[in-house]
Coordinates of C-alpha atoms in Angstrom, one line a residue:
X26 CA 1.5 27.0 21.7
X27 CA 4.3 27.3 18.5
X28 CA 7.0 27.0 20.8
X29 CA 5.3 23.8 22.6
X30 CA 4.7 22.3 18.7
X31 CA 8.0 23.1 18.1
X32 CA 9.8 21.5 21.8
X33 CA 7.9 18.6 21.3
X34 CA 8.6 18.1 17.2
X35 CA 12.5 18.2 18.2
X36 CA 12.3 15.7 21.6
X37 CA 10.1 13.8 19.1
X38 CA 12.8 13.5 16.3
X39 CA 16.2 13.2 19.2
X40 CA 14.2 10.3 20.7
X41 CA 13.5 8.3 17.1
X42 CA 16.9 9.1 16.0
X43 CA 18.7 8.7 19.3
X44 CA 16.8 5.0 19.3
X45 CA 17.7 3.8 16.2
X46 CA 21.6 4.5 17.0
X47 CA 21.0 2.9 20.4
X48 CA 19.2 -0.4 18.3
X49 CA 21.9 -0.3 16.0
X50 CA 25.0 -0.3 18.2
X51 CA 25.9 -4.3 18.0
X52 CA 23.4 -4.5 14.7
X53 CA 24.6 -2.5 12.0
X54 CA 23.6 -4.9 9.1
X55 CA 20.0 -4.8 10.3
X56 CA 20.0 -0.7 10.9
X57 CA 22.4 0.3 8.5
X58 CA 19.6 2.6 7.0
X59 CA 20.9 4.9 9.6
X60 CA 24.0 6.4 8.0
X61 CA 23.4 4.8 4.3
X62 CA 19.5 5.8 3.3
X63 CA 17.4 3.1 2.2
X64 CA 17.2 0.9 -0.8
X65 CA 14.6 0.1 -3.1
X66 CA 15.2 -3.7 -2.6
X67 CA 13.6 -5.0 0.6
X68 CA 16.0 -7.9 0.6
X69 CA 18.9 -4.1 1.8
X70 CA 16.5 -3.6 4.9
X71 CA 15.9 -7.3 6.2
X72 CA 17.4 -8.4 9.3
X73 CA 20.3 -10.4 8.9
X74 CA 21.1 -13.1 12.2
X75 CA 23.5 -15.3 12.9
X76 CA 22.3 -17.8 15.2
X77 CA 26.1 -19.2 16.5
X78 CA 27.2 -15.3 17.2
X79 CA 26.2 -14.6 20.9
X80 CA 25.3 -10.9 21.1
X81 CA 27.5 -8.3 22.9
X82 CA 26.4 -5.5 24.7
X83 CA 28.8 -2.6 24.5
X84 CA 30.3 -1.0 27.3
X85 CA 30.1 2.5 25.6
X86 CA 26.1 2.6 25.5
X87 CA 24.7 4.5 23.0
X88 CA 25.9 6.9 21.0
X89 CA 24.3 10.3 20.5
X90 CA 22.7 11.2 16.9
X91 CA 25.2 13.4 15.0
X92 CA 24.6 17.2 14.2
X93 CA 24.0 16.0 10.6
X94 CA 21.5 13.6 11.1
X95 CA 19.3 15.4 13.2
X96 CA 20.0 18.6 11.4
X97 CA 18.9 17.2 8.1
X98 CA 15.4 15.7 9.5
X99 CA 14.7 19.6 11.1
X100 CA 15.8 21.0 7.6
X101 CA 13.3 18.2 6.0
X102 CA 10.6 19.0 7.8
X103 CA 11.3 23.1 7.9
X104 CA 11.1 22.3 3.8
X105 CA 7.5 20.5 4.3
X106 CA 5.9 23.0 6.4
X107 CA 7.2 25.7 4.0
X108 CA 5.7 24.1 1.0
X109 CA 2.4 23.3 2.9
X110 CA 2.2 27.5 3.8
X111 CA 1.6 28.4 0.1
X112 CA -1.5 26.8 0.4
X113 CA -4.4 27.9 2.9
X114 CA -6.0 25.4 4.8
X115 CA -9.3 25.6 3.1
X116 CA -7.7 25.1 -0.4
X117 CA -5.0 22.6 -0.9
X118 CA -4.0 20.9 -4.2
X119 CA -5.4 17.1 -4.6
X120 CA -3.2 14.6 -6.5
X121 CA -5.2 11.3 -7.8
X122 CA -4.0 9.1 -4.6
X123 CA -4.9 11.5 -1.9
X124 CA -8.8 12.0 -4.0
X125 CA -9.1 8.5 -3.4
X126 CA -8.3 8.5 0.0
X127 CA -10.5 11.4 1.1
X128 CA -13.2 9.6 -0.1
X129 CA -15.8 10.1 2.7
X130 CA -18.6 7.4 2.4
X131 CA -16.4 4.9 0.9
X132 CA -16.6 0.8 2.3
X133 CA -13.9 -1.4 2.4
X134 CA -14.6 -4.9 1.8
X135 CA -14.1 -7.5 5.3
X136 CA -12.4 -10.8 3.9
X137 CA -12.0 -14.0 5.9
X138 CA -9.6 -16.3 4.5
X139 CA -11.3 -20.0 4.2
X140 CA -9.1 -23.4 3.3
X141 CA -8.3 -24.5 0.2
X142 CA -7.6 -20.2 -0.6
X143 CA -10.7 -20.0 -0.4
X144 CA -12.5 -16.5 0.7
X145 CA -15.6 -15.3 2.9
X146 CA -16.4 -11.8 2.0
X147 CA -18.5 -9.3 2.6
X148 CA -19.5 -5.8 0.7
X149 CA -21.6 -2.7 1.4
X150 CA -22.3 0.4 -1.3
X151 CA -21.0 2.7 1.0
X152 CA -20.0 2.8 5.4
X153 CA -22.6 5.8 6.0
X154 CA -26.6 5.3 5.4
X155 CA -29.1 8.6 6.2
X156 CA -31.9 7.0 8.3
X157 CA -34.8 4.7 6.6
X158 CA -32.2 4.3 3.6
X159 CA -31.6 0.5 2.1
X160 CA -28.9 -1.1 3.0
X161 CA -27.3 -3.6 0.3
X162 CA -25.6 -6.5 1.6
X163 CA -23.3 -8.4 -0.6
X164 CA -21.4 -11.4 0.3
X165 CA -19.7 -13.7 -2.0
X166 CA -17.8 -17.7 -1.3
X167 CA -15.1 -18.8 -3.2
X168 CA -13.2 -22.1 -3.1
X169 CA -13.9 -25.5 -2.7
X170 CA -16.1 -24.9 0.1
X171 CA -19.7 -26.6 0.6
X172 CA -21.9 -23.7 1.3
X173 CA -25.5 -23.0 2.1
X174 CA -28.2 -21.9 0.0
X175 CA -28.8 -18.6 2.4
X176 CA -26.6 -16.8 4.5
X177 CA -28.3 -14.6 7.5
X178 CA -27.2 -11.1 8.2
X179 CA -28.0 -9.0 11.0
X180 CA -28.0 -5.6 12.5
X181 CA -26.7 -5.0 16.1
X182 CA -26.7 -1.8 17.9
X183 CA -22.9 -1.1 19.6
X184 CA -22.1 -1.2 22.1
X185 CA -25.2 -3.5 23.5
X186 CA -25.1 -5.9 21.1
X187 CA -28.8 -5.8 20.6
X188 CA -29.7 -7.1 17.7
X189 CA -32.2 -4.7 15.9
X190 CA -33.1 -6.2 12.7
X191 CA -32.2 -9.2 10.4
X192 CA -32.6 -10.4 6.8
X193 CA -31.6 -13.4 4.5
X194 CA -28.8 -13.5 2.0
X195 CA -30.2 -15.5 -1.5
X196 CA -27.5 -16.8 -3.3
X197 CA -28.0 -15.1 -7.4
X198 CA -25.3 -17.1 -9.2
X199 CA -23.8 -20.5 -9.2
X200 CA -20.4 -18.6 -8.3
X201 CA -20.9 -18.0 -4.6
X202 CA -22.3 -14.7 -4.8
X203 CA -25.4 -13.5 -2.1
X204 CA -27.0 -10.8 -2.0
X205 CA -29.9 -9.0 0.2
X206 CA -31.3 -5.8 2.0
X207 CA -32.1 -4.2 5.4
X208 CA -34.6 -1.3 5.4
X209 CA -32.2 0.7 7.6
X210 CA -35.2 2.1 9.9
X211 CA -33.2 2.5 12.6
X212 CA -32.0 5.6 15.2
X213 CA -28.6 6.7 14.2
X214 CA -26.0 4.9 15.7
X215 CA -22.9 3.0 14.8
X216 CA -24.3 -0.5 14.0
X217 CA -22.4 -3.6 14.0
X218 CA -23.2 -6.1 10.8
X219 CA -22.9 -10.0 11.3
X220 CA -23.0 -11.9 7.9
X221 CA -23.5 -15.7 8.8
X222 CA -22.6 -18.5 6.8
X223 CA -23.0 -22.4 7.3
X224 CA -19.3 -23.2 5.7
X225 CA -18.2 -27.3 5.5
X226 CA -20.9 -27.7 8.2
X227 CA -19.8 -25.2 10.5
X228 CA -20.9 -21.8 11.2
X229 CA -18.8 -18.5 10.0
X230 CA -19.1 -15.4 10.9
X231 CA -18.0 -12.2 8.8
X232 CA -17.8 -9.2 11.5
X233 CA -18.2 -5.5 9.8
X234 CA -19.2 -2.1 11.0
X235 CA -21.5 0.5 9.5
X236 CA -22.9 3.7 10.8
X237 CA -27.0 5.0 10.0
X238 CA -27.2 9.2 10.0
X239 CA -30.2 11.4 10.4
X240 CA -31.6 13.2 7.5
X241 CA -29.9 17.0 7.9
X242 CA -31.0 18.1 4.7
X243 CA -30.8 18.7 0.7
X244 CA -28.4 20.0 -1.3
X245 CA -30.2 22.5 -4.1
X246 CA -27.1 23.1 -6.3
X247 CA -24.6 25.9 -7.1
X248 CA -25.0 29.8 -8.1
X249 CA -23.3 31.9 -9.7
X250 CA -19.3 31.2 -9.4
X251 CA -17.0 34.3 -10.0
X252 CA -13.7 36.0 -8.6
X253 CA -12.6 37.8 -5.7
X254 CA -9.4 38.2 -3.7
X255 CA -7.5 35.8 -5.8
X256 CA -10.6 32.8 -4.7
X257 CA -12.8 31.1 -7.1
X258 CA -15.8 31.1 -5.3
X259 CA -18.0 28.3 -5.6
X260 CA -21.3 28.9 -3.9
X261 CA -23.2 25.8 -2.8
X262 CA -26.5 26.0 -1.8
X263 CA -28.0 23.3 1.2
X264 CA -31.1 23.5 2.9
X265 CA -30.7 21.8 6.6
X266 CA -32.9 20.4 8.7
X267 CA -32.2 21.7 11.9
X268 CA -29.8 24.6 12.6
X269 CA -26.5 24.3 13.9
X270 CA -22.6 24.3 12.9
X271 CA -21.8 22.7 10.1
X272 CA -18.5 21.9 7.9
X273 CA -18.9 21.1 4.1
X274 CA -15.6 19.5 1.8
X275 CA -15.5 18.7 -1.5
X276 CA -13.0 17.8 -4.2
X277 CA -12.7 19.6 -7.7
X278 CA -12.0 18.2 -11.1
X279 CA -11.2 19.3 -14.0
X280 CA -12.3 16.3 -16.0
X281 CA -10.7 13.2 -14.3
X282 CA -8.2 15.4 -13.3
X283 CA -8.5 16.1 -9.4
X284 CA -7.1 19.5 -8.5
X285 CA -8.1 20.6 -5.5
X286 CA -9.4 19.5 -2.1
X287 CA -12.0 22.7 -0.8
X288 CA -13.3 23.0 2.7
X289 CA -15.6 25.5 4.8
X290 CA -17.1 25.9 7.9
X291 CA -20.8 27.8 8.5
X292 CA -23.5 28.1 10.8
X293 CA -26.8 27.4 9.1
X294 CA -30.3 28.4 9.9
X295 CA -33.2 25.9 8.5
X296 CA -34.2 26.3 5.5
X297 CA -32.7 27.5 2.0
X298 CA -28.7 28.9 2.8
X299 CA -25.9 28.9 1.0
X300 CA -21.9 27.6 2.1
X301 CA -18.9 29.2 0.1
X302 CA -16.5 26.9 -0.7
X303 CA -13.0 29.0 -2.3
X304 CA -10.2 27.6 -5.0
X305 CA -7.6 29.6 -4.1
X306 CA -5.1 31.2 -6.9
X307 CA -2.3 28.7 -5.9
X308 CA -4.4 25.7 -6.8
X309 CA -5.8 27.1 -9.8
X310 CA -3.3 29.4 -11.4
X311 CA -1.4 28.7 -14.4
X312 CA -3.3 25.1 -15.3
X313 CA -4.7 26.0 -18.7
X314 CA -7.9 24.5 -17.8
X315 CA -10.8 24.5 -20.6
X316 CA -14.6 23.8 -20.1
X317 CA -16.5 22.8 -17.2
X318 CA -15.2 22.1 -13.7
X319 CA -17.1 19.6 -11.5
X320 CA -17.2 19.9 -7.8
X321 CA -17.3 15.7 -7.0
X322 CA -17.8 14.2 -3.2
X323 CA -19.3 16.8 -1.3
X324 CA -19.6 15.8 2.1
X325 CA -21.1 17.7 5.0
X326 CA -21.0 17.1 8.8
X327 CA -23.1 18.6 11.5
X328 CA -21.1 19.5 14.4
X329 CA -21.8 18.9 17.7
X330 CA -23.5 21.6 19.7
X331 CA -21.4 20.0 22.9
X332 CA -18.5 17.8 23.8
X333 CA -19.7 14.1 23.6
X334 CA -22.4 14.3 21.4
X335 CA -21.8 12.5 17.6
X336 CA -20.8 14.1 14.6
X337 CA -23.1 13.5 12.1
X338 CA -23.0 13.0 7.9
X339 CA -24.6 14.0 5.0
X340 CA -23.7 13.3 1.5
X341 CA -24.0 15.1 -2.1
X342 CA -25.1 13.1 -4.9
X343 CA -22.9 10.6 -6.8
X344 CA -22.1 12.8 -9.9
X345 CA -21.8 16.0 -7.8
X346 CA -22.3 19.7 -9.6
X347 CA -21.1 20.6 -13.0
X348 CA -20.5 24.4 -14.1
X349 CA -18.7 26.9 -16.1
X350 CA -16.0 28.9 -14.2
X351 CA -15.7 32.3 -14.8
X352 CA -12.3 33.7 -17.0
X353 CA -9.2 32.0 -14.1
X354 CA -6.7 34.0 -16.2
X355 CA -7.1 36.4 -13.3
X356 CA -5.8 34.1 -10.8
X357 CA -2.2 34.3 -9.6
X358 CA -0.1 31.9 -8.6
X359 CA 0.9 34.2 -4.9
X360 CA 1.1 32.1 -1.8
X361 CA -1.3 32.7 1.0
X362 CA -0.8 34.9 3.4
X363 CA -0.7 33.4 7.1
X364 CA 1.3 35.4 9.4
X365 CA 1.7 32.5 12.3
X366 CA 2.4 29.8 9.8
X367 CA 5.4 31.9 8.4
X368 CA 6.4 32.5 11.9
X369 CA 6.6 28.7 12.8
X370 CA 8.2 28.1 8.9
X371 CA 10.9 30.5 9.9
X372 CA 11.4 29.2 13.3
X373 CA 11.8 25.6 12.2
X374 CA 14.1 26.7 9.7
X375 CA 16.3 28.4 12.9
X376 CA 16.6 25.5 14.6
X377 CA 17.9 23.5 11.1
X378 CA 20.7 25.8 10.4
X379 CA 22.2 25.1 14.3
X380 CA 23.1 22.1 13.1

């Protein structure tokens, strides 16, 4: 299977760079990017025509990447992998942007532009609901737009379109802003939500999607955390509903200060168990870190017991679990050890120096 990655990784790169010299053949202004790096200034990488020049294809055809090209993008990403195989895959470092985007139960707003700049939009709390939870609706109008006192939302079951419940938006605030609630009673399933608003005398429609999970139990806390094999372990205890496989994340801070992204995979029994989650020395070591540590976003799926059946999601609460770690002076900054993944390092770094 390495040797497949790795064929694949270099037809992958030949083919991008082998294109882009093909493209650039009678364009150089436009692909110039190619043998010159890019600029900061997007005006560098815009296309530059001239409509009275008829183009010209060239006899030669296109030209094959040079050694140095395609010898620096192997060496690039024989660096990467390299870096990435200090870390184990349950315990890699977390900068600030990447916290945010591992955000698990997190709803992005659905916008529909209106005249005038004006704006139709649409909110939810969060994108995953555990069954018989509330769900929120917000929904806000701005502009010079004449708008209805009450906006209708409504709850349809993909991909049958059946519409399953529905509810009234009541407008809180002279600026445009609605706001209502669905009781959420519904099977899990991936639901599609349908704000409707009577705009300038004409119906609009704001489209979204959100999904409803079953219940798969409580989380009860942490014990004890302490050392061992380089690891802070950080046990976390969860009582499920139903046994099965299941796969728990979360993110740990330091303050505000996101460090590290942890991940684990268990089968549970009902009832009372407990999931260790591990910092490992590389994350950890050498930080100078003072006072409590707070394990934020914890986020646990059930797998399925077969292919086809859904994944489902459980969530930890909002402020997550605060607690004092034991003395990390003991922690050493010593890369993991992972036999394969220093075998595919070294192997990537073989085919970079043939070039």
């Amino acid at each position: 299977m390495p040797g497949k990655v790795l064929v694949l990784l270099t037809t992958v790169a030949t083919c991008v760079v082998a294109t882009g010299y093909f493209l650039s053949a009678d364009n150089t202004a436009t692909f110039r990017w190619l043998s010159g790096g890019f600029s900061e200034t997007s005006s560098d990488i815009r296309p530059q025509i001239t409509a009275s020049q008829p183009t010209v294809t060239s006899r030669l055809g296109p030209q094959p990447p040079g050694d140095s090209a395609l010898g620096f993008m192997l060496a690039s990403v024989a660096d990467q992998y390299s870096q990435n195989t200090r870390y184990p895959p349950w315990s890699t470092p977390l900068t600030q942007a990447q916290a945010n985007g591992y955000r698990g139960n997190h709803f992005e707003p659905v916008t529909l532009p209106l005249g005038n700049s004006g704006q139709f939009t649409v909110t939810l709390e969060k994108y995953r609901f555990t069954q018989g939870e509330p769900i929120l609706i917000g929904a806000s109008v701005t502009g010079p737009q004449v708008v209805s006192d009450n906006l209708t939302a409504t709850l349809e079951k993909t991909p049958t379109r059946d519409s399953v419940a529905t509810t009234t938006l009541a407008m809180s605030d002279d600026a445009g802003f609605y706001q209502g609630s669905l009781d959420g009673d519904e099977e899990p399933a991936e639901y599609r939500l349908i704000v409707e608003a009577n705009i300038d005398g004409k119906p609009v429609r704001n489209v979204s999607t959100l999904t409803i999970e079953p219940h798969l139990g409580d989380f009860e806390g942490l014990s004890d955390t302490y050392l061992t094999n380089n690891n802070l372990v950080i046990p976390v205890r969860f009582s499920a509903v139903q046994s099965g496989h299941y796969a728990l994340s979360a993110q740990l801070y330091a303050g505000r200060r996101p460090i590290a992204l942890l991940q684990a995979e268990q089968r549970l029994t009902t009832g009372s168990d407990t999931i260790d989650l591990k910092a490992h020395g590389t994350v950890l070591a050498g930080l100078k870190l003072q006072g409590t540590l707070t394990l934020s976003h914890l986020q646990i799926r059930k797998l399925p017991e077969k292919p086809g059946n859904r994944t489902h999601y459980g969530f930890g609460p909002e402020q997550g679990f605060s607690f004092s770690p034991p003395d990390l002076d003991r922690l050493r900054d010593t890369p993991a050890s992972d036999p394969e993944s220093e075998q595919r390092a070294a192997l990537l770094q073989q085919l970079a120096d043939k070039f």
